[in-house]
Amino acid sequence: MLLQDNGRAAVAVMLSMLVGIVNDTCVKLVASRLPLGEIMFLRGILALALVFAYCMATGAFRHFSGLRHRLVIVRVAAEVGAALLYLPALFRLPLANATAILQSLPLMVTAGAALFLGAPVGWRRWLAIALGFTGVLIIARPGLEGFNIWALVALAGVACAALRDLVTRSLPAGISSFGITVLTLVGICAAGLGLTSVEDWVMPTRRELVLLLAAAVFFNGAFLLMIFAMRTGEIAVVAPFRYSIIVWAIGLGFVVWGEVPDAFTLLGAAVIVATGIYSFLRERKLARRPDLASGPTRILPASGQHQPEA
């Protein structure tokens, strides 16, 4: 059963990455004319309408419970913070660069679990985390001609996403994923509407509305697929499948904008991916060591599963 759960979760992660990068592409296409708050509000309203229609058709509203849980509120706030930081960075960075920085998320989750949840992390994984963030700096290139401050803004957005993922695995099992989705979309709509008060509203064209509707569909799909994956599989097994998104980002960036990643971006992405995969493989190795079975337990990053520590 565990093997089947991990297989389903791995497929869900890969699908989430695919539809997620298509969502980013649609949003980035309309960002050349529409302001951030308007994009967040319109995409959020469209996504919320789709979720409401599904819940009405399936009766999912009857299963909404526990949404006042404090961890749900924290998760919503973290998701909104991630959007407010990552989206403007996405608009100003090549798609592959922003996506590669986003892939430091699993390493940041590991660090967050150690620093804030008391999960012991050995020196090997701390070294992997340090090398992974070195990969981010290679992409950002501080002090060099190619430096872009928005790379650091994207990293701040990833920090909010890490908090979101840590909280997700700590949520009680009885809380509806659709309920979490609805609350998150309400939070994103509210934040976007707030931004429109200090922005100039631009009337969207038919093409832009179609792109925003497509983004809403793909956003919902990525959101629900990732929640399913985080709740179903072992994070140390399925999380490396996140890195499939880099291939899709490079491909879409080239097809849509003619973007070709430079050597620094490719090197930084390779460092992030390599250290992330090592970190997950290390988790699996520790989980299989019988001599540690009676040792102190710890919570795997973003998984909620207890494992002995080296």
Coordinates of C-alpha atoms in Angstrom, one line a residue:
M1 CA 0.0 0.0 0.0
L2 CA 2.9 2.4 0.9
L3 CA 4.5 1.8 -2.5
Q4 CA 1.2 2.5 -4.3
D5 CA 0.7 5.7 -2.2
N6 CA 4.2 6.8 -3.2
G7 CA 3.6 6.1 -6.8
R8 CA 0.4 8.1 -6.9
A9 CA 2.0 10.9 -5.0
A10 CA 5.0 11.0 -7.5
V11 CA 2.6 11.2 -10.5
A12 CA 0.7 13.9 -8.7
V13 CA 3.9 15.9 -8.1
M14 CA 4.9 15.7 -11.7
L15 CA 1.5 16.7 -12.9
S16 CA 1.4 19.6 -10.4
M17 CA 4.7 20.8 -11.7
L18 CA 3.5 20.7 -15.3
V19 CA 0.2 22.5 -14.8
G20 CA 1.9 24.9 -12.4
I21 CA 4.5 26.1 -14.9
V22 CA 1.7 26.5 -17.5
N23 CA -0.1 28.7 -15.0
D24 CA 3.0 30.7 -14.5
T25 CA 3.4 31.1 -18.3
C26 CA -0.2 32.4 -18.6
V27 CA 0.2 34.9 -15.8
K28 CA 3.6 36.1 -17.1
L29 CA 2.0 36.7 -20.5
V30 CA -0.6 39.1 -19.2
A31 CA 1.8 40.8 -16.8
S32 CA 3.2 42.9 -19.6
R33 CA 0.1 45.1 -19.4
L34 CA -1.9 44.2 -16.3
P35 CA -0.8 45.2 -12.8
L36 CA 0.0 42.6 -10.1
G37 CA -3.1 43.3 -7.9
E38 CA -5.5 43.0 -10.8
I39 CA -3.9 39.8 -11.9
M40 CA -4.1 38.3 -8.4
F41 CA -7.7 39.4 -8.0
L42 CA -9.0 38.3 -11.4
R43 CA -7.2 35.0 -11.4
G44 CA -8.4 34.4 -7.8
I45 CA -12.0 35.2 -8.6
L46 CA -12.0 32.9 -11.6
A47 CA -10.3 30.1 -9.7
L48 CA -12.7 30.6 -6.8
A49 CA -15.7 30.4 -9.2
L50 CA -14.4 27.1 -10.6
V51 CA -13.9 25.6 -7.1
F52 CA -17.4 26.7 -6.0
A53 CA -19.0 25.2 -9.1
Y54 CA -17.2 21.9 -8.4
C55 CA -18.2 21.9 -4.7
M56 CA -21.8 22.7 -5.5
A57 CA -21.9 19.9 -8.1
T58 CA -20.3 17.3 -5.8
G59 CA -21.7 18.4 -2.5
A60 CA -18.1 18.9 -1.2
F61 CA -19.3 21.8 1.0
R62 CA -20.9 19.3 3.3
H63 CA -17.4 18.1 4.2
F64 CA -16.0 21.5 5.0
S65 CA -14.9 21.4 8.7
G66 CA -12.0 22.5 10.8
L67 CA -11.3 25.5 8.6
R68 CA -11.0 27.8 11.7
H69 CA -7.9 25.8 12.8
R70 CA -5.0 28.1 13.4
L71 CA -2.7 26.1 11.1
V72 CA -5.2 26.7 8.2
I73 CA -5.0 30.4 8.8
V74 CA -1.2 30.3 8.9
R75 CA -1.2 28.3 5.7
V76 CA -3.4 30.8 3.9
A77 CA -1.2 33.7 5.1
A78 CA 1.9 31.9 3.9
E79 CA 0.3 31.2 0.5
V80 CA -0.7 34.9 0.1
G81 CA 2.8 36.0 1.1
A82 CA 4.4 33.7 -1.4
A83 CA 2.1 35.1 -4.2
L84 CA 2.9 38.7 -3.3
L85 CA 6.6 38.1 -3.4
Y86 CA 7.1 35.4 -6.1
L87 CA 4.7 36.7 -8.8
P88 CA 6.4 40.1 -9.2
A89 CA 9.7 38.4 -9.4
L90 CA 8.4 36.0 -12.0
F91 CA 7.3 38.9 -14.1
R92 CA 10.8 40.4 -14.1
L93 CA 13.0 37.2 -14.4
P94 CA 13.3 34.7 -17.2
L95 CA 11.0 31.8 -16.6
A96 CA 13.8 29.3 -16.1
N97 CA 15.6 31.5 -13.6
A98 CA 12.5 32.1 -11.4
T99 CA 11.7 28.4 -11.6
A100 CA 15.2 27.3 -10.7
I101 CA 15.1 29.5 -7.6
L102 CA 11.8 28.0 -6.7
Q103 CA 13.4 24.6 -6.6
S104 CA 15.3 25.6 -3.5
L105 CA 12.0 25.1 -1.7
P106 CA 12.7 21.5 -0.5
L107 CA 16.0 22.6 1.0
M108 CA 14.4 25.5 2.7
V109 CA 11.7 23.2 4.1
T110 CA 14.5 21.0 5.6
A111 CA 16.2 24.0 7.2
G112 CA 12.8 25.3 8.5
A113 CA 12.0 22.0 10.0
A114 CA 15.3 22.0 11.8
L115 CA 15.2 25.6 13.0
F116 CA 11.6 26.0 13.9
L117 CA 10.1 22.5 14.5
G118 CA 13.1 21.0 16.4
A119 CA 13.7 18.3 13.7
P120 CA 17.4 17.3 14.0
V121 CA 19.3 17.6 10.8
G122 CA 22.8 16.1 10.4
W123 CA 25.8 17.9 9.1
R124 CA 25.6 16.3 5.7
R125 CA 22.2 17.8 5.0
W126 CA 23.2 21.1 6.4
L127 CA 26.1 21.1 3.9
A128 CA 23.6 20.2 1.2
I129 CA 21.4 23.1 2.2
A130 CA 24.4 25.5 2.1
L131 CA 25.4 24.2 -1.3
G132 CA 21.8 24.5 -2.5
F133 CA 21.6 28.2 -1.5
T134 CA 25.0 28.7 -3.2
G135 CA 23.3 27.5 -6.4
V136 CA 20.7 30.3 -5.8
L137 CA 23.5 32.8 -5.5
I138 CA 25.0 31.6 -8.7
I139 CA 21.7 32.3 -10.5
A140 CA 21.3 35.7 -8.7
R141 CA 24.9 36.6 -9.3
P142 CA 25.2 39.3 -6.6
G143 CA 28.0 41.8 -7.5
L144 CA 28.1 40.7 -11.2
E145 CA 26.7 42.4 -14.2
G146 CA 23.9 39.8 -14.4
F147 CA 22.6 40.5 -10.9
N148 CA 18.9 41.1 -10.5
I149 CA 17.4 42.0 -7.1
W150 CA 14.2 40.2 -8.1
A151 CA 16.1 36.9 -7.7
L152 CA 16.3 37.6 -4.0
V153 CA 12.6 38.7 -3.9
A154 CA 11.8 35.3 -5.5
L155 CA 13.8 33.6 -2.8
A156 CA 11.8 35.4 -0.1
G157 CA 8.6 34.1 -1.8
V158 CA 10.1 30.6 -1.6
A159 CA 10.5 31.1 2.1
C160 CA 6.8 31.7 2.4
A161 CA 6.1 28.6 0.3
A162 CA 8.3 26.6 2.7
L163 CA 6.2 27.7 5.6
R164 CA 3.1 26.7 3.7
D165 CA 4.5 23.2 3.0
L166 CA 5.6 22.7 6.6
V167 CA 2.1 23.7 7.8
T168 CA 0.4 21.5 5.2
R169 CA 1.8 18.3 6.6
S170 CA 0.8 19.2 10.1
L171 CA -2.9 19.8 9.3
P172 CA -5.4 17.4 10.8
A173 CA -6.4 14.7 8.2
G174 CA -10.1 15.6 8.5
I175 CA -9.7 19.1 7.1
S176 CA -11.0 19.3 3.5
S177 CA -8.5 20.1 0.8
F178 CA -11.2 21.9 -1.1
G179 CA -11.9 23.9 2.0
I180 CA -8.3 24.9 2.3
T181 CA -8.3 25.8 -1.4
V182 CA -11.4 28.1 -1.0
L183 CA -9.9 29.9 2.0
T184 CA -6.6 30.4 0.2
L185 CA -8.3 31.8 -2.9
V186 CA -10.3 34.2 -0.8
G187 CA -7.1 35.4 0.8
I188 CA -5.4 35.8 -2.5
C189 CA -8.4 37.7 -3.9
A190 CA -8.5 40.0 -0.8
A191 CA -4.7 40.7 -1.2
G192 CA -5.1 41.5 -4.9
L193 CA -8.1 43.7 -4.3
G194 CA -6.1 45.6 -1.7
L195 CA -3.3 46.2 -4.2
T196 CA -5.8 47.5 -6.8
S197 CA -6.5 50.4 -4.5
V198 CA -3.0 51.7 -5.1
E199 CA -2.7 50.6 -8.8
D200 CA -4.4 51.8 -12.0
W201 CA -7.0 49.4 -13.1
V202 CA -6.5 48.3 -16.7
M203 CA -9.4 46.9 -18.6
P204 CA -8.4 43.4 -19.7
T205 CA -8.7 42.3 -23.3
R206 CA -10.6 39.1 -24.4
R207 CA -7.2 37.4 -24.9
E208 CA -6.0 38.4 -21.4
L209 CA -9.3 37.1 -19.8
V210 CA -8.9 33.8 -21.6
L211 CA -5.3 33.5 -20.3
L212 CA -6.4 34.4 -16.8
L213 CA -9.1 31.8 -17.0
A214 CA -6.6 29.2 -18.2
A215 CA -4.3 30.3 -15.4
A216 CA -7.1 29.8 -12.8
V217 CA -7.8 26.3 -14.1
F218 CA -4.1 25.3 -14.0
F219 CA -3.6 27.1 -10.6
N220 CA -6.4 25.0 -9.1
G221 CA -5.1 21.8 -10.6
A222 CA -1.5 22.4 -9.3
F223 CA -2.8 23.4 -5.9
L224 CA -4.9 20.3 -5.4
L225 CA -2.4 17.9 -6.9
M226 CA 0.3 19.2 -4.5
I227 CA -1.9 18.9 -1.5
F228 CA -2.8 15.4 -2.5
A229 CA 0.9 14.5 -3.0
M230 CA 2.0 16.0 0.3
R231 CA -0.7 14.2 2.2
T232 CA -0.4 10.8 0.4
G233 CA 3.3 10.0 -0.2
E234 CA 6.6 10.0 1.7
I235 CA 8.2 13.4 1.0
A236 CA 11.7 11.9 0.8
V237 CA 10.5 9.5 -2.0
V238 CA 8.3 11.8 -4.1
A239 CA 9.8 15.3 -3.6
P240 CA 12.7 14.8 -6.2
F241 CA 10.0 14.6 -8.9
R242 CA 9.5 18.4 -8.3
Y243 CA 12.6 19.0 -10.4
S244 CA 10.8 18.0 -13.6
I245 CA 9.5 21.5 -13.6
I246 CA 12.9 22.9 -14.7
V247 CA 12.7 21.0 -17.9
W248 CA 9.2 22.4 -18.6
A249 CA 10.3 25.9 -17.7
I250 CA 13.2 25.9 -20.0
G251 CA 11.1 24.5 -22.8
L252 CA 8.2 27.0 -22.3
G253 CA 10.6 29.9 -21.8
F254 CA 12.2 29.1 -25.2
V255 CA 9.0 28.5 -27.1
V256 CA 7.1 31.5 -25.7
W257 CA 9.8 34.1 -25.2
G258 CA 12.8 32.7 -27.0
E259 CA 14.7 32.6 -23.6
V260 CA 17.9 30.5 -23.5
P261 CA 19.3 30.0 -20.0
D262 CA 22.9 31.1 -19.7
A263 CA 25.7 29.0 -18.2
F264 CA 25.3 30.6 -14.7
T265 CA 21.6 29.7 -14.6
L266 CA 22.2 26.1 -15.8
L267 CA 25.0 25.7 -13.3
G268 CA 23.0 27.1 -10.4
A269 CA 20.0 25.0 -11.3
A270 CA 22.2 21.9 -11.4
V271 CA 23.6 22.6 -8.0
I272 CA 20.2 23.1 -6.5
V273 CA 18.8 19.9 -8.0
A274 CA 21.8 17.8 -7.0
T275 CA 21.8 19.0 -3.4
G276 CA 18.0 18.6 -3.2
I277 CA 18.1 15.0 -4.5
Y278 CA 21.0 14.2 -2.2
S279 CA 19.0 15.5 0.8
F280 CA 16.1 13.3 0.0
L281 CA 18.2 10.2 -0.6
R282 CA 19.9 10.9 2.7
E283 CA 16.5 10.9 4.4
R284 CA 15.7 7.5 2.8
K285 CA 19.0 6.0 3.9
L286 CA 18.5 7.0 7.5
A287 CA 14.9 5.6 7.4
R288 CA 16.3 2.2 6.4
R289 CA 19.0 2.0 9.1
P290 CA 17.9 -0.6 11.7
D291 CA 20.5 0.5 14.2
L292 CA 18.7 3.8 14.5
A293 CA 15.2 2.4 14.9
S294 CA 15.2 2.9 18.6
G295 CA 16.8 6.4 18.5
P296 CA 15.1 9.7 19.0
T297 CA 12.4 10.5 16.5
R298 CA 12.2 13.5 14.2
I299 CA 9.7 14.9 11.8
L300 CA 10.7 14.7 8.2
P301 CA 10.5 18.1 6.4
A302 CA 7.0 18.8 5.3
S303 CA 6.0 15.2 5.8
G304 CA 4.8 14.8 9.4
Q305 CA 6.4 11.3 9.4
H306 CA 8.7 10.2 12.3
Q307 CA 12.1 8.9 11.5
P308 CA 15.2 8.1 13.6
E309 CA 18.0 10.6 13.4
A310 CA 21.7 9.8 12.9

